[in-house]
PDB file of C-alpha atoms in Angstrom:
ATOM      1  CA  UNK A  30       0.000   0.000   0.000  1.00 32.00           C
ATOM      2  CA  UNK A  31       3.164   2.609   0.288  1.00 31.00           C
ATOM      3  CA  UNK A  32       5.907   2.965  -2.034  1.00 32.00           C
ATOM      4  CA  UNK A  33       9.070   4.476  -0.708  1.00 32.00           C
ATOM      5  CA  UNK A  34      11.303   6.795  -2.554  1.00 31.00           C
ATOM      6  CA  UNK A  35      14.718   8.007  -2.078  1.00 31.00           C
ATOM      7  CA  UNK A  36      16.213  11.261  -3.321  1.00 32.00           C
ATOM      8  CA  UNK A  37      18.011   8.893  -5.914  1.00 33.00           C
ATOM      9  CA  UNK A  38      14.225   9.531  -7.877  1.00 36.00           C
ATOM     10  CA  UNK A  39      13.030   5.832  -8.606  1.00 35.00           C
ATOM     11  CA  UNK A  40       9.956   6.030 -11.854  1.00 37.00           C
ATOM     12  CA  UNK A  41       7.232   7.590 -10.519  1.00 38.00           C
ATOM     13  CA  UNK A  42       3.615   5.659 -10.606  1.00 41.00           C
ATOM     14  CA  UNK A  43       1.930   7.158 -13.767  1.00 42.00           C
ATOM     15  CA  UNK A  44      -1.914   8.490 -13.696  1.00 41.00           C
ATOM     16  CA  UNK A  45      -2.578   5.382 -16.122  1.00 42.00           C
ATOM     17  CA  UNK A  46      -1.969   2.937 -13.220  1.00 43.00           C
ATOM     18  CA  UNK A  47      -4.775   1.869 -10.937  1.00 42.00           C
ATOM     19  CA  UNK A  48      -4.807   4.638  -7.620  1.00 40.00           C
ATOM     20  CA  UNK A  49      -3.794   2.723  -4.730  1.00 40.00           C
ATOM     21  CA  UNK A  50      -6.143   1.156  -2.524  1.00 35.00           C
ATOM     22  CA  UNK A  51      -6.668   3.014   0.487  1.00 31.00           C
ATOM     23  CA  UNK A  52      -8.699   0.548   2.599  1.00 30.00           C
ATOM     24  CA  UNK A  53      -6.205   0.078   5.027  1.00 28.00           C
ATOM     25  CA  UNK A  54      -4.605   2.712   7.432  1.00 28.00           C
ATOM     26  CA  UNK A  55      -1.078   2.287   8.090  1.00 30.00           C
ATOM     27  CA  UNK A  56       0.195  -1.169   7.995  1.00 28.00           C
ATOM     28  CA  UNK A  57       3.587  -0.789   9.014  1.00 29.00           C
ATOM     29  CA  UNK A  58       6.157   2.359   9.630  1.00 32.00           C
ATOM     30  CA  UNK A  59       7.700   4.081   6.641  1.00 35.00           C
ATOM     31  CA  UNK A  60      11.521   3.092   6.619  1.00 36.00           C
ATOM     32  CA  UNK A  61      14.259   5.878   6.017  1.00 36.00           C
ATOM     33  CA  UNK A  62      16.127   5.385   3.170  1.00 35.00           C
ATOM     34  CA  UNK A  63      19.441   6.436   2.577  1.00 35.00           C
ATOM     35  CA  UNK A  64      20.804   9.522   0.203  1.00 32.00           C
ATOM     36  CA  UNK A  65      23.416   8.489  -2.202  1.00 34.00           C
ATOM     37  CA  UNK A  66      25.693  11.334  -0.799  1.00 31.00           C
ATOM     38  CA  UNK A  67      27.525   9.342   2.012  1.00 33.00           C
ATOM     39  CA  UNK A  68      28.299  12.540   4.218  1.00 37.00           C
ATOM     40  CA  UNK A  69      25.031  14.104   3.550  1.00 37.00           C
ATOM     41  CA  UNK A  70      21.890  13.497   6.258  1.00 44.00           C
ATOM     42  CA  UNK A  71      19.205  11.512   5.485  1.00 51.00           C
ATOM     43  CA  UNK A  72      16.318  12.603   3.115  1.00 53.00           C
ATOM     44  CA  UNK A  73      13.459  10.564   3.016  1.00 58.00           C
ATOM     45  CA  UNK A  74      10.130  10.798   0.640  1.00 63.00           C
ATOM     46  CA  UNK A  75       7.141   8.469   1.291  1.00 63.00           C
ATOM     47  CA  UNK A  76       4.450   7.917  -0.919  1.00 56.00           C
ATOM     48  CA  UNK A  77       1.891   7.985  -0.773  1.00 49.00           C
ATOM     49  CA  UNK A  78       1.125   7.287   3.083  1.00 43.00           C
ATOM     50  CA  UNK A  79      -1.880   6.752   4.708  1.00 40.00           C
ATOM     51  CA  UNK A  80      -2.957   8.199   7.815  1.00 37.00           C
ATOM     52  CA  UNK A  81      -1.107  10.243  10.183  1.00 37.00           C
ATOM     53  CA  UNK A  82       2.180  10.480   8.210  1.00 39.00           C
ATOM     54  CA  UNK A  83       5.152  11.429  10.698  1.00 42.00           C
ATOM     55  CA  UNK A  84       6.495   7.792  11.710  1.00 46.00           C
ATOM     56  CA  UNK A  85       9.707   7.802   9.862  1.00 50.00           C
ATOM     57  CA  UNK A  86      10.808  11.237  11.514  1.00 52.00           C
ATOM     58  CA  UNK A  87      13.175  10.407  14.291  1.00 53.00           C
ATOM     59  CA  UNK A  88      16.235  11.617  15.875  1.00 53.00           C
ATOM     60  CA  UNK A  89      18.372   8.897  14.810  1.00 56.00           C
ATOM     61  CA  UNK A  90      17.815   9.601  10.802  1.00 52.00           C
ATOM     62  CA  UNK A  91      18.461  13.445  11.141  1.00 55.00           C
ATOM     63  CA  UNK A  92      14.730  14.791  11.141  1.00 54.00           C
ATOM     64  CA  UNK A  93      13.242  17.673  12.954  1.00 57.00           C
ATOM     65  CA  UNK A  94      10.218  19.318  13.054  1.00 57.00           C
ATOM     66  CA  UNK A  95      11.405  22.105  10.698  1.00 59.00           C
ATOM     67  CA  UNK A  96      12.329  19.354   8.027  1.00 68.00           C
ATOM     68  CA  UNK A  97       9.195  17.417   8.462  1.00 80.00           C
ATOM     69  CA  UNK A  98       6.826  18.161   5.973  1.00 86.00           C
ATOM     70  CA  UNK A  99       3.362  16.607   5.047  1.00 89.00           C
ATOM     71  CA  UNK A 100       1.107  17.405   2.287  1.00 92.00           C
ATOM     72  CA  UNK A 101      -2.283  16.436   1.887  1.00 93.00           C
ATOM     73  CA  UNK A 102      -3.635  15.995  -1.196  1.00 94.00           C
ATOM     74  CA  UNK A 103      -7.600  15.118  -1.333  1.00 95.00           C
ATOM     75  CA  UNK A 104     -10.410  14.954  -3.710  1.00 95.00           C
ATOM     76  CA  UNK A 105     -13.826  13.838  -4.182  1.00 93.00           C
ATOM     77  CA  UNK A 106     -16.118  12.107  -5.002  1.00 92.00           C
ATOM     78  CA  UNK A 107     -14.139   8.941  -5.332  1.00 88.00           C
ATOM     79  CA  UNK A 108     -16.134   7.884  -7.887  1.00 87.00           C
ATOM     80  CA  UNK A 109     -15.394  10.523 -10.148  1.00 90.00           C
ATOM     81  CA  UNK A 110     -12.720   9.465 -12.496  1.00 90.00           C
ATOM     82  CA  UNK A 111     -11.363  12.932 -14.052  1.00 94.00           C
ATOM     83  CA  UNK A 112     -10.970  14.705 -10.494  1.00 95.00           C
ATOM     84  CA  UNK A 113      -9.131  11.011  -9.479  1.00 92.00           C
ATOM     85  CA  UNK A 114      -6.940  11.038 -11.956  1.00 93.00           C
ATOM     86  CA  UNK A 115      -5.908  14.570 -11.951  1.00 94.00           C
ATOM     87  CA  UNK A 116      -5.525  14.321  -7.815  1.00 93.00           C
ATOM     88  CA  UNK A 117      -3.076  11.794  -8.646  1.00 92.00           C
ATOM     89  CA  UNK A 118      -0.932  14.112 -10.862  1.00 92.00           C
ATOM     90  CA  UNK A 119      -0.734  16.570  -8.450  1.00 93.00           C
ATOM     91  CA  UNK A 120       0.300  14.590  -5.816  1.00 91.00           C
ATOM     92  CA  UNK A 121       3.034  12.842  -8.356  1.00 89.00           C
ATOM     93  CA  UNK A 122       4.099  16.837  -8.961  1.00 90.00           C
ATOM     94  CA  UNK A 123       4.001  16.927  -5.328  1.00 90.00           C
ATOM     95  CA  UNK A 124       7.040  14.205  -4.711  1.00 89.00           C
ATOM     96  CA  UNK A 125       8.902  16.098  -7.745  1.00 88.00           C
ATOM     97  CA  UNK A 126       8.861  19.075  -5.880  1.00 88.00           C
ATOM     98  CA  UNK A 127      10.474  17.295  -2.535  1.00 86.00           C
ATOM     99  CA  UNK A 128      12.718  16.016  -4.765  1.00 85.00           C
ATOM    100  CA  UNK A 129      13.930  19.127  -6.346  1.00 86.00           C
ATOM    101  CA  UNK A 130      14.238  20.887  -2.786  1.00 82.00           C
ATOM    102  CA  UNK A 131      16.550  17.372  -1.780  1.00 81.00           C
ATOM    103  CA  UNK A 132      18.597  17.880  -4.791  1.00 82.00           C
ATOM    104  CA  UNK A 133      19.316  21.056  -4.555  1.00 85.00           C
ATOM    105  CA  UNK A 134      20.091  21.362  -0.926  1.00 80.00           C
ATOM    106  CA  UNK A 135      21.464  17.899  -0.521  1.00 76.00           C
ATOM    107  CA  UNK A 136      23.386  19.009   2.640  1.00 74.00           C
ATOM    108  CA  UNK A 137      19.575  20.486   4.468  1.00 71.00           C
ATOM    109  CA  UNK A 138      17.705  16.726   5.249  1.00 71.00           C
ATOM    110  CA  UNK A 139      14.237  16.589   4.456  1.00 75.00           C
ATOM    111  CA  UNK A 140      11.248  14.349   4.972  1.00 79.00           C
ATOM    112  CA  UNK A 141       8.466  14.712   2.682  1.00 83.00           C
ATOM    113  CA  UNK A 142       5.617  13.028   3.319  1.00 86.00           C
ATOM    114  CA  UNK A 143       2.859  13.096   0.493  1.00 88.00           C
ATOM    115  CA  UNK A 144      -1.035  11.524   2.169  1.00 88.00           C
ATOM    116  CA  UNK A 145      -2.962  11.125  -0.780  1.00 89.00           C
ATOM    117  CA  UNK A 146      -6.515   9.910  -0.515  1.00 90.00           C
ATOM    118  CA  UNK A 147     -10.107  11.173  -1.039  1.00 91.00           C
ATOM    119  CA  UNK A 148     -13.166  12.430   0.992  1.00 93.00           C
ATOM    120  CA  UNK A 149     -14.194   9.339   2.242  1.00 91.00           C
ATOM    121  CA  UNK A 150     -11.317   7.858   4.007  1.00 89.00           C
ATOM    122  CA  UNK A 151      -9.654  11.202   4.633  1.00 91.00           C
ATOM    123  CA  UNK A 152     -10.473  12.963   8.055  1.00 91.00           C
ATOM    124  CA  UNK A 153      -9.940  16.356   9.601  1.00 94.00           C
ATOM    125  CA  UNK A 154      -6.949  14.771  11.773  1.00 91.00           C
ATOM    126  CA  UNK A 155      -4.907  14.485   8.667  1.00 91.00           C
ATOM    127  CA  UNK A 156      -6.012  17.856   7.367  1.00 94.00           C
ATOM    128  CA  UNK A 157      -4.531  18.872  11.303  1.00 93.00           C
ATOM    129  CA  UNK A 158      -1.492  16.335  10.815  1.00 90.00           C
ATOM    130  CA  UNK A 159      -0.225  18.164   7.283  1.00 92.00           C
ATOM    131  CA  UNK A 160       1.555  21.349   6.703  1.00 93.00           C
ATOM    132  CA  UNK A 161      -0.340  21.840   3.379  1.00 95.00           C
ATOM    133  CA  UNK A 162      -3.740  20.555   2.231  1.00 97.00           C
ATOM    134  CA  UNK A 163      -4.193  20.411  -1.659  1.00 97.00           C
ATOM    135  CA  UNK A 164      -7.901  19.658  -1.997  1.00 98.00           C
ATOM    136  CA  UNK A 165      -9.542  19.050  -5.981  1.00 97.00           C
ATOM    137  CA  UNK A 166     -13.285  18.974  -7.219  1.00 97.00           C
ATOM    138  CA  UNK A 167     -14.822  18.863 -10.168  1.00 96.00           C
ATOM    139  CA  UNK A 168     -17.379  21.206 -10.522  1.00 95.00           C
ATOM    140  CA  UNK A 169     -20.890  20.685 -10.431  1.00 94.00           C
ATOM    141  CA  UNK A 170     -23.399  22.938 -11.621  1.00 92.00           C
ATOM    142  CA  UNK A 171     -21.098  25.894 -11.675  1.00 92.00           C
ATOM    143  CA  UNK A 172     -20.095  24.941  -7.987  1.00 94.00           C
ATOM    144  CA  UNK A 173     -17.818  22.685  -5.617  1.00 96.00           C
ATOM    145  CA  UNK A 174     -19.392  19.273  -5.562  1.00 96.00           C
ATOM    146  CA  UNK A 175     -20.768  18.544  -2.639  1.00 96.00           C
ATOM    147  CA  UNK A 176     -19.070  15.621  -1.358  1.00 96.00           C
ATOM    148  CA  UNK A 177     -16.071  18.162  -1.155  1.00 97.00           C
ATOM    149  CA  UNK A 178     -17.499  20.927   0.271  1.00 96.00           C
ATOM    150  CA  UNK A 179     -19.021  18.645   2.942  1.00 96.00           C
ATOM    151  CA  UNK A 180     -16.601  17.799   4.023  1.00 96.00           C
ATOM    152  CA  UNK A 181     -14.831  20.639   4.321  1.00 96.00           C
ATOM    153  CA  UNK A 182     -18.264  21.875   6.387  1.00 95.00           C
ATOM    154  CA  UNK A 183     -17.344  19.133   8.914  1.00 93.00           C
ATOM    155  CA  UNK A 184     -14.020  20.938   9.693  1.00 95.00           C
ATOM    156  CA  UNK A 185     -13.852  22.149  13.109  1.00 93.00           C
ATOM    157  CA  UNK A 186     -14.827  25.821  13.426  1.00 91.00           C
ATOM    158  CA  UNK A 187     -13.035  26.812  15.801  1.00 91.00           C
ATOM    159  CA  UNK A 188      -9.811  25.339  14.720  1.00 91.00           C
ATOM    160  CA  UNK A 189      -6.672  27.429  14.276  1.00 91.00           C
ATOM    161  CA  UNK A 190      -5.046  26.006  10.500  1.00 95.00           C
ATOM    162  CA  UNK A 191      -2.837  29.383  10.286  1.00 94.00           C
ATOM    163  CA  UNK A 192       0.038  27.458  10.299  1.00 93.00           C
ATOM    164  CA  UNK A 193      -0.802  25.642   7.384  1.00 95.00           C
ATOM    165  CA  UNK A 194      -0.646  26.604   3.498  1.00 96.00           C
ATOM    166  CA  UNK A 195      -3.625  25.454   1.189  1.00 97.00           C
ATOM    167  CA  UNK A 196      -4.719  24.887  -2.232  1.00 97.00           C
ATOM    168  CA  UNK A 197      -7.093  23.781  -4.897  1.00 97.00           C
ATOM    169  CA  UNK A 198      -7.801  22.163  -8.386  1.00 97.00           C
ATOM    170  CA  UNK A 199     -10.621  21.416 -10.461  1.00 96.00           C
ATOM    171  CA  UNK A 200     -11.890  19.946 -13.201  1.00 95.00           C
ATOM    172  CA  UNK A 201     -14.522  21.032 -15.755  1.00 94.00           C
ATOM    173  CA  UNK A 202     -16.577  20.465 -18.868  1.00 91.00           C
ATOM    174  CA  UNK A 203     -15.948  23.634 -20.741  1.00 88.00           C
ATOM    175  CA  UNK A 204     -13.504  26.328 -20.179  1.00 84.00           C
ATOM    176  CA  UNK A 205     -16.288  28.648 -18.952  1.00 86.00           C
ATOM    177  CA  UNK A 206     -18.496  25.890 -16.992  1.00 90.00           C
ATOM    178  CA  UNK A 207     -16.981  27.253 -13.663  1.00 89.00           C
ATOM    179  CA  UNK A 208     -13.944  26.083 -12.710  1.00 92.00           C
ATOM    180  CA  UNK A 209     -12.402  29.477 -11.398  1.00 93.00           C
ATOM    181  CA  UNK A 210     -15.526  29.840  -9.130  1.00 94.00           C
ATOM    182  CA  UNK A 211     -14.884  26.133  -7.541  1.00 96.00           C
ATOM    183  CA  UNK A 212     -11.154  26.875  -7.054  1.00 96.00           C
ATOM    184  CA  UNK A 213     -12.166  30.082  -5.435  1.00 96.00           C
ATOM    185  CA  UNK A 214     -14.638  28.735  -3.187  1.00 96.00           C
ATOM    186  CA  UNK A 215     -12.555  26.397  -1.534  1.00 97.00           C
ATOM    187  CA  UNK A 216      -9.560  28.852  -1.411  1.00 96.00           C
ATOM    188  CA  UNK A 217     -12.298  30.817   0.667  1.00 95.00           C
ATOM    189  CA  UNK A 218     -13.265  28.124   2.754  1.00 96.00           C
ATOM    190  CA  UNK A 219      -9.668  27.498   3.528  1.00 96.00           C
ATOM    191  CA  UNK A 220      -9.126  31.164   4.633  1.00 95.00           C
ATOM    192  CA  UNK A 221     -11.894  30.609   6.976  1.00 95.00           C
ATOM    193  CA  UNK A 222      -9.558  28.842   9.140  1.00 95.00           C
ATOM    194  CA  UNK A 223      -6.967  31.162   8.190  1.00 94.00           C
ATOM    195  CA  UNK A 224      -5.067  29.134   6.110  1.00 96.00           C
ATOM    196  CA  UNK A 225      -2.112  30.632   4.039  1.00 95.00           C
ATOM    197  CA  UNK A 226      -3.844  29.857   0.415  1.00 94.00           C
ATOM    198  CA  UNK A 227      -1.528  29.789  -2.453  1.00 94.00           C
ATOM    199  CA  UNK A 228      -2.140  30.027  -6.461  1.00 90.00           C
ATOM    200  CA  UNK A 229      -0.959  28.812  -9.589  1.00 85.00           C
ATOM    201  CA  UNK A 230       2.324  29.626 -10.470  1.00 84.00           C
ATOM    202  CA  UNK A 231       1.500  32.206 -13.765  1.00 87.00           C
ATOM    203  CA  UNK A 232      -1.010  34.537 -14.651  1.00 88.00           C
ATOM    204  CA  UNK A 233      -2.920  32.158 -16.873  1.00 86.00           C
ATOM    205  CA  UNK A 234      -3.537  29.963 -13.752  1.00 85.00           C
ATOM    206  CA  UNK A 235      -3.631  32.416 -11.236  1.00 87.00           C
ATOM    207  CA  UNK A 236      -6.206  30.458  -8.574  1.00 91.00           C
ATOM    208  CA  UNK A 237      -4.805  27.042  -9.074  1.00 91.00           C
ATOM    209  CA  UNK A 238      -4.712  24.341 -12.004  1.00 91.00           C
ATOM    210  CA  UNK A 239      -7.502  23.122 -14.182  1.00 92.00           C
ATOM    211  CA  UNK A 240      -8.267  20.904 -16.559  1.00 91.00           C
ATOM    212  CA  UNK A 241     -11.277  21.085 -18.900  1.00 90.00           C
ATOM    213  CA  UNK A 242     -12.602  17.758 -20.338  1.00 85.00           C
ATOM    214  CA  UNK A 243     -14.580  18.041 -23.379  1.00 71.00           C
TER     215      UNK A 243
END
């Protein structure tokens, strides 16, 4: 149910291959694995892992809380095969991301942890367990669908997420069906709880990314 990766950057899983069964919370811990550079500490990336995510963060491999890092990336409805698919993309861009930061700072250890999994099997402990939440929809009727927004409902209100950065993606039917509004909406959910929401990376994505099935 987990696959391990070093910083050495084994193939990554491709969307065409079936999403991993999440059934099953946490079977055993995630191991460290070693960096190729002998003098360098310890980087580790797991993926995806289920459940609270910070096992293989211990003294003895070099990790800290400052060089712990989770990210949660969720979607829903399960069922739905576009917002599935694309969820799983993210979450592979995700892992290339930790292991950009690992090569380029091989001598600063880090241990990435990506917990992928969807509105069903995905509570509001790991949403408080990860430093970012990533959360995708498809939109529905110009709107968030509501198996997403939900869940996001059943967030605590009174919980303080400032510490935590957030973001969004959607899919849609046509490049005006409403995509921008669904990103937006759960950008604004997420800075209900004062989350630190974050774009898209260029003015032709400014809310977050998109992809529009015809």
């Amino acid at each position: 149910q987990e696959r391990h990766f070093s910083s050495t950057g084994a193939s990554l899983p491709s969307a065409a291959e079936p999403l991993p069964s999440l059934s099953s919370v946490h079977q055993q811990p995630a191991a460290a694995v070693a960096s190729p550079l002998d003098s360098a500490p310890i980087s580790t990336i797991d993926w995806p892992v289920q459940g609270l995510a910070h096992t293989s963060c211990t003294v003895s491999n070099g990790c800290l809380p400052s060089t712990n890092v989770t990210v949660l990336v969720v979607y829903g409805p399960e069922y739905h095969t576009h917002i599935s698919e694309m969820a799983w993309n993210v979450a592979t861009g995700v892992h290339s991301a930790f292991e950009s930061h690992i090569h380029h700072h091989p001598s600063s250890p880090l241990h990435g942890h990506i917990v992928f999994g969807h509105t069903s099997n995905v509570t509001f402990l790991d949403v408080k367990d990860a430093d970012a939440v990533i959360i995708g929809s498809p939109v529905y009727n110009g709107n968030v669908h509501p198996d997403v927004q939900n869940w996001i409902n059943y967030w605590h209100i009174d919980a303080d997420l400032s510490n935590k950065f957030g973001g969004a993606f959607a899919t849609a039917g046509g490049i005006h069906a409403g995509a921008d509004g669904t990103i937006m909406s759960i950008l604004r959910s997420m800075m209900v709880f004062q989350m630190m929401a974050v774009g898209g990376d260029s003015w032709t994505s400014p809310f977050g990314a998109v992809a529009t099935v015809w």
